[in-house]
Coordinates of C-alpha atoms in Angstrom, one line a residue:
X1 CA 75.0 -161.6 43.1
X2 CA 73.4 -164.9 43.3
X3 CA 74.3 -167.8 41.8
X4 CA 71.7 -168.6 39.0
X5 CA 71.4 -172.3 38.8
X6 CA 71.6 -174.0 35.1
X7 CA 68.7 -175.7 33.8
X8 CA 68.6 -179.6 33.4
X9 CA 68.7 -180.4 29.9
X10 CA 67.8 -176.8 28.8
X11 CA 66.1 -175.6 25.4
X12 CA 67.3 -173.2 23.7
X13 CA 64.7 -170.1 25.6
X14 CA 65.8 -172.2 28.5
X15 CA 69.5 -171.2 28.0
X16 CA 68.6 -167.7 27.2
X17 CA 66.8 -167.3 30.3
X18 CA 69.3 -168.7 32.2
X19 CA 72.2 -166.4 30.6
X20 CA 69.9 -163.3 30.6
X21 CA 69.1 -163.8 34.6
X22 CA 73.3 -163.4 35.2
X23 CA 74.4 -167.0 35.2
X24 CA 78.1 -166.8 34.6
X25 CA 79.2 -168.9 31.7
X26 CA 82.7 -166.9 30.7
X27 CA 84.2 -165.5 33.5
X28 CA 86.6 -161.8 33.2
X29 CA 90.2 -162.9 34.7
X30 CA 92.3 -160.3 33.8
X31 CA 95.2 -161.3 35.7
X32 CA 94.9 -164.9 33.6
X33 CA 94.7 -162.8 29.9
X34 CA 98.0 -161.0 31.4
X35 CA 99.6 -164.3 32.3
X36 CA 99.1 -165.6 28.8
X37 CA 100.2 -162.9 26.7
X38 CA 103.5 -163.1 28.3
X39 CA 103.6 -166.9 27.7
X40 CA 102.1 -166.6 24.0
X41 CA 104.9 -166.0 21.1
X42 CA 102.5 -163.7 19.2
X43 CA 100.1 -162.0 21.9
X44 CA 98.6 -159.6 19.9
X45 CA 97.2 -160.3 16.6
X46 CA 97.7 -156.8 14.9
X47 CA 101.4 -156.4 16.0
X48 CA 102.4 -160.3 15.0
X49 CA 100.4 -160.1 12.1
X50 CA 101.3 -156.7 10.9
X51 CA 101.9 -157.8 7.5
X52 CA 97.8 -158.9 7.0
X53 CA 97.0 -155.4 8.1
X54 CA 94.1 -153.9 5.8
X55 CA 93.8 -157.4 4.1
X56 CA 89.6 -157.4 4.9
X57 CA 89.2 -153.8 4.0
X58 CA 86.0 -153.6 2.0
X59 CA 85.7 -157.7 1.5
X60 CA 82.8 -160.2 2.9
X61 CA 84.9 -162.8 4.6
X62 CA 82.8 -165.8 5.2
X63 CA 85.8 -168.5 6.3
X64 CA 82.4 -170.8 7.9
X65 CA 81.6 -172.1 4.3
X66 CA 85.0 -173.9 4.8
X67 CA 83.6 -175.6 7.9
X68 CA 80.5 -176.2 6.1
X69 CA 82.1 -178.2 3.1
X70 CA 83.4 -181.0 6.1
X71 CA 80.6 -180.4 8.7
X72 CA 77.5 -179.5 7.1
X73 CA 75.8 -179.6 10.5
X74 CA 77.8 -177.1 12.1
X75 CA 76.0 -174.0 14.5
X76 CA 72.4 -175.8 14.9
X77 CA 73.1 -179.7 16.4
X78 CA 75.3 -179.3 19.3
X79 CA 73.8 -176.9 21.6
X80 CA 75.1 -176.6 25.0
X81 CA 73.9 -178.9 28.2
X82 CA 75.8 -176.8 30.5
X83 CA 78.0 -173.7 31.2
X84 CA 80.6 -174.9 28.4
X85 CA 80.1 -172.3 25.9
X86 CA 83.2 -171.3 26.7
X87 CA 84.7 -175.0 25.2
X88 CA 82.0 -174.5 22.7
X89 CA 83.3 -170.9 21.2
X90 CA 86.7 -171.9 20.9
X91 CA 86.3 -175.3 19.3
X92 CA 84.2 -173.8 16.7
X93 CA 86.9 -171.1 16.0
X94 CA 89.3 -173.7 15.8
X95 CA 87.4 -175.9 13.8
X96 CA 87.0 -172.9 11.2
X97 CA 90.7 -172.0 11.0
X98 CA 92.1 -175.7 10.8
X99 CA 88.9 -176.2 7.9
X100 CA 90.4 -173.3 6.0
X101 CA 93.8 -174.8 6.4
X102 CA 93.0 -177.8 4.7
X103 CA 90.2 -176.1 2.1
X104 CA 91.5 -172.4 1.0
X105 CA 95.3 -173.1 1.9
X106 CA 95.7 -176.5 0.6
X107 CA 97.4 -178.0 3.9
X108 CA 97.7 -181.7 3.6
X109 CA 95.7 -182.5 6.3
X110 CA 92.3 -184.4 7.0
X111 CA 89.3 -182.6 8.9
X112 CA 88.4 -186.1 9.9
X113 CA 85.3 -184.9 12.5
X114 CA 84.7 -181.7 14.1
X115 CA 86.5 -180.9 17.7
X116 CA 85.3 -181.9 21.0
X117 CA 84.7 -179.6 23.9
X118 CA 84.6 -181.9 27.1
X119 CA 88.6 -181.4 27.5
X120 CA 88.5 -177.8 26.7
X121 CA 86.0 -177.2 29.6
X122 CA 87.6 -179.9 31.8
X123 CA 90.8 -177.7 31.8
X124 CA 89.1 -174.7 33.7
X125 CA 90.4 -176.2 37.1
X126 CA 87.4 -175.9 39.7
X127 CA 84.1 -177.8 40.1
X128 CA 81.9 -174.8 39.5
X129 CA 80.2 -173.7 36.2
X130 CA 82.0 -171.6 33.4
X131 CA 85.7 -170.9 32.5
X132 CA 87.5 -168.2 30.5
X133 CA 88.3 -167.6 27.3
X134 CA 92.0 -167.3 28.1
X135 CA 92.0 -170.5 29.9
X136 CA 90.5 -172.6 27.0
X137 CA 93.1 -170.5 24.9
X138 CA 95.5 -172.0 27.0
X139 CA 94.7 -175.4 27.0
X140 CA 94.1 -175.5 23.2
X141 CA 98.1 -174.5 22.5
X142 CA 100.3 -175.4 25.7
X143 CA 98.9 -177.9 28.2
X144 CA 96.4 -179.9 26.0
X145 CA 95.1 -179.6 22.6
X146 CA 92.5 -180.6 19.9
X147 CA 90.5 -183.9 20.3
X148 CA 87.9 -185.1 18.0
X149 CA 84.4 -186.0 17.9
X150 CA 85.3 -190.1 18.3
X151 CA 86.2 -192.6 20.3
X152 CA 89.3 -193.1 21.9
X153 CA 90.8 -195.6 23.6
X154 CA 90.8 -193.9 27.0
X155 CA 87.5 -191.8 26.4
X156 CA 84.3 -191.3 24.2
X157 CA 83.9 -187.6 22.8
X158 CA 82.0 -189.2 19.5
X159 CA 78.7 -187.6 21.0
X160 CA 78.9 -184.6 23.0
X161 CA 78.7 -185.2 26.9
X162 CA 78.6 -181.9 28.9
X163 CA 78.9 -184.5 32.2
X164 CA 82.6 -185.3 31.3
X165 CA 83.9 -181.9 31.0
X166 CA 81.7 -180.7 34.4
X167 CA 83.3 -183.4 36.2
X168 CA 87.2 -183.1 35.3
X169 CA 86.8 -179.6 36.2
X170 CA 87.7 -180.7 39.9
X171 CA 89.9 -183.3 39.2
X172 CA 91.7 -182.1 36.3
X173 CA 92.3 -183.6 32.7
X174 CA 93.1 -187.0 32.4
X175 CA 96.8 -187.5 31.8
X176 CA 95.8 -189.6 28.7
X177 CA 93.4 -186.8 26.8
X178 CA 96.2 -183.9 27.5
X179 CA 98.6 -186.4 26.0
X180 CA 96.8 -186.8 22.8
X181 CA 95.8 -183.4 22.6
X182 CA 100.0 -182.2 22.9
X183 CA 99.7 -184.2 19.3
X184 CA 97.5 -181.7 17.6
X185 CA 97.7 -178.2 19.3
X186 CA 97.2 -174.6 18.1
X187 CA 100.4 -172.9 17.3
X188 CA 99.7 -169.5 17.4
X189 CA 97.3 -168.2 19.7
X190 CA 96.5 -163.8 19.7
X191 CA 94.7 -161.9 21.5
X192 CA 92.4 -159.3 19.1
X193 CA 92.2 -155.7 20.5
X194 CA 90.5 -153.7 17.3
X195 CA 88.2 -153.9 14.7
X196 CA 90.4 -154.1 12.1
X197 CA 92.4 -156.8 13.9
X198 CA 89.6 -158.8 13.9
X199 CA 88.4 -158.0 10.3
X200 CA 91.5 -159.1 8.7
X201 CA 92.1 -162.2 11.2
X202 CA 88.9 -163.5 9.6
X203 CA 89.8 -162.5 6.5
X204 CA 92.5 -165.0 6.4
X205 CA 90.8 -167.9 7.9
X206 CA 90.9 -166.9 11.7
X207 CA 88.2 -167.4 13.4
X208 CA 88.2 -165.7 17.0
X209 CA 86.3 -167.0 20.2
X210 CA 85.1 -164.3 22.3
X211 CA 83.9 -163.7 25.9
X212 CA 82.1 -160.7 26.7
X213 CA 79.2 -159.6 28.7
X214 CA 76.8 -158.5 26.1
X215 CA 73.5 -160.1 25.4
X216 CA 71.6 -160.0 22.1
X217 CA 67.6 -160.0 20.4
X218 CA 66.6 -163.6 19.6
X219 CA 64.9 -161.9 16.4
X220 CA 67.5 -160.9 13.4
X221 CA 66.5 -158.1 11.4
X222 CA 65.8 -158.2 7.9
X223 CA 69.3 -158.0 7.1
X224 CA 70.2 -160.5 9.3
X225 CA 71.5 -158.3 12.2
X226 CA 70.4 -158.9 16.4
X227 CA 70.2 -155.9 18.7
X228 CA 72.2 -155.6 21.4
X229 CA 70.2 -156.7 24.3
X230 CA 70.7 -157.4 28.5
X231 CA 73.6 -159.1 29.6
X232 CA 75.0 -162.3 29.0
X233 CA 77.9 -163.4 30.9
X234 CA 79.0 -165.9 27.8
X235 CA 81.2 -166.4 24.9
X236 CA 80.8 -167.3 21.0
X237 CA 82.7 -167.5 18.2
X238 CA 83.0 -164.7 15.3
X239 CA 82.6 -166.6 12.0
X240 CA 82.5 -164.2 9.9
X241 CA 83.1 -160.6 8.4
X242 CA 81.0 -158.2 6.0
X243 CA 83.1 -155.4 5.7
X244 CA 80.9 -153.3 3.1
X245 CA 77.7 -151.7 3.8
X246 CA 75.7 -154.8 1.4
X247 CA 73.2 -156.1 3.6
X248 CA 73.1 -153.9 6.4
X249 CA 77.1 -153.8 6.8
X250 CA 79.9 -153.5 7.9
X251 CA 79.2 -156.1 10.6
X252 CA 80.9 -159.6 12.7
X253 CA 79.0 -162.7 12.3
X254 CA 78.5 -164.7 15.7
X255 CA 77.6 -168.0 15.9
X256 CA 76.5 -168.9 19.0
X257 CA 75.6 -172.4 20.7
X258 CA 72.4 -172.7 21.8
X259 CA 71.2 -174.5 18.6
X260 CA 68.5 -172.6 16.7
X261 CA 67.6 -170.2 19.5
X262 CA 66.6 -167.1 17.5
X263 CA 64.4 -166.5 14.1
X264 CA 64.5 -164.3 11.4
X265 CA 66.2 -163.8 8.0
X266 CA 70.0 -165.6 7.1
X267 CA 72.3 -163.5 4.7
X268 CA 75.3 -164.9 3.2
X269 CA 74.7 -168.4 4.2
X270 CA 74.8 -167.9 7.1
X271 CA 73.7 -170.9 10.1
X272 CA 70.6 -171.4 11.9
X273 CA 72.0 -169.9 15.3
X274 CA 73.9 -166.9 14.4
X275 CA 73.2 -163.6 13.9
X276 CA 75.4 -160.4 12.3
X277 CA 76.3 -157.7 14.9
X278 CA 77.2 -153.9 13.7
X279 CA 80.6 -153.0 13.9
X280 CA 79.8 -150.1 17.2
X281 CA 78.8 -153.3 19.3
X282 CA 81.2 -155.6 18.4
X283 CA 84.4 -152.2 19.2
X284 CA 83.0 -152.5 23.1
X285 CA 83.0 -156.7 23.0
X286 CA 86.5 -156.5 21.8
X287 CA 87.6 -153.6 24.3
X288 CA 86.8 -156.5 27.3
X289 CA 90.1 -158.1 26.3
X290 CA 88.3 -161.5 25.5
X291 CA 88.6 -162.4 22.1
X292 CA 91.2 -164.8 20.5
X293 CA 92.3 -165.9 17.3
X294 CA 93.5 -169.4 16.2
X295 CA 95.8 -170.1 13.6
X296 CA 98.9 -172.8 12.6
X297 CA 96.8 -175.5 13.8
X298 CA 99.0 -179.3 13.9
X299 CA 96.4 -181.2 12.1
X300 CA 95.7 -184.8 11.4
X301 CA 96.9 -187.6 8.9
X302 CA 95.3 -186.9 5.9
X303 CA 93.0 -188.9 4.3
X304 CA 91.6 -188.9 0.7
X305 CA 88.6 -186.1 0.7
X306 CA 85.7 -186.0 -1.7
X307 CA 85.2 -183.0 -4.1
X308 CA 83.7 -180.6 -2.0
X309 CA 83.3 -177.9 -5.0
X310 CA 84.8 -174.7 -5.4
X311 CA 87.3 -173.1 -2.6
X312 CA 85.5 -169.7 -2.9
X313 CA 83.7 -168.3 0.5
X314 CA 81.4 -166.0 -1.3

């Protein structure tokens, strides 16, 4: 196949295009997903997390509104510039599980400002576009970790730069950013294999980032919901879980990040961006061995945080 070239400074039917004509922004590296499982304490979410089991049964699990409550600009502002959306899924699934930390669970912790993705993607480890999933899994919890949206001393991230992750990809991560990141990793990283894995991670705060090859409608339904639709060689996070039949249920909610790419009606609160998928399409995403679930996340100094409200998703 041809490479398909990325747009310069795309829009968001730009990036669809793009995606939808087989650029390749996850990549499938099986022998990579095998390689971290055996380095992972808990691989697999349903057999570490046994005791969660049938926790989302019939329950809408919304864990985004605990994003929401420190970043209400989360899913439409930060669309992609370039094949990151791998560095884009999983710093919004971490930034959901480390928000529900400090909002549902009461961790002592401060959000402070949402994740940045340039390391993430920097870590792939070649010059050419797109990573996988397992790789930013990787960096995440052993050879890097979570920076912020701010400036450091030895780097910007306070506005998202696509350049700066594009070009470490040759050179590797500078010594400095893996360092910080070691300070505030992911603990537990697992790899989802079922439905019900991945309704009860969410359930409890989990938000997964997922590669797969599936491509969607850029028109939700009246219930929210996107058809399944070509092929997209990409990855976004699940954000989200209706496990009922209200609203056109049981369904996953993905957020993807493109900005507001796609129309239609938003159940649930959901963001401009996302769109619900049944529960048959999101069984054959799963079954390509690409989504991950974040959790014990080493978070930052706290700070004193207004009253954001109430602690329920719903």
């Amino acid at each position: 196949m041809a490479k398909v070239p990325f747009p310069k400074n795309p829009t968001p039917a730009e990036l669809r295009k793009a995606y939808a004509s087989g650029f390749v922004g996850s990549q499938c590296d099986p022998d990579d997903v095998a390689a971290l499982l055996g380095e992972l304490k808990h691989p697999i979410f349903g057999a570490s997390a046994h005791y969660l089991t049938g926790s989302g049964s019939g329950k809408v699990s919304l864990p985004f509104k605990s994003l929401l409550k420190f970043d209400p600009e989360f899913g439409p502002d930060e669309s992609q510039t370039t094949g990151d959306c791998v560095s884009h899924s999983t710093r919004n699934a971490v930034d959901i599980s480390r928000a529900v930390e400090i909002d549902i669970k009461k961790e002592p912790e401060g959000f402070i400002a949402r994740g940045a993705t340039e390391a993430i993607y920097g870590s792939r480890g070649h010059g050419g576009q797109g990573m996988s999933c397992s790789g930013a899994a990787r960096f995440v919890s052993e050879a890097g970790g979570i920076l912020l949206r701010k400036k450091y001393s030895f780097a910007d991230f306070s506005v998202y730069n696509s350049s700066t992750g594009a070009r470490w990809g040759r050179g590797g991560v500078p010594s400095a950013v893996k360092k910080e990141g070691r300070k505030h990793q992911v603990k537990t990283v697992s790899l989802v294999t079922s439905l019900e894995e991945a309704r009860d991670a969410i359930a409890n705060g989990y938000s997964l980032s997922v590669c797969s090859n599936f491509g969607f409608s850029s028109r939700r339904d009246q219930n929210g919901y996107a058809n399944k639709r070509g092929s997209w060689n990409h990855a976004m996070s699940w954000i989200a879980c209706n496990d009922t039949t209200k609203l056109g249920g049981p369904g996953f909610l993905i957020q993807n990040s493109w900005g507001a790419w796609n129309s239609g009606p938003r159940q649930f609160g959901q963001p401009a961006g996302s769109f619900w998928v049944k529960y048959s399409v999101a069984a054959q995403m799963i079954a390509q061995r690409g989504a991950w679930a974040f959790s014990n996340i080493d978070g930052f100094a706290p700070r004193k945080l207004p009253n954001y409200g109430g602690s329920l998703w719903g």
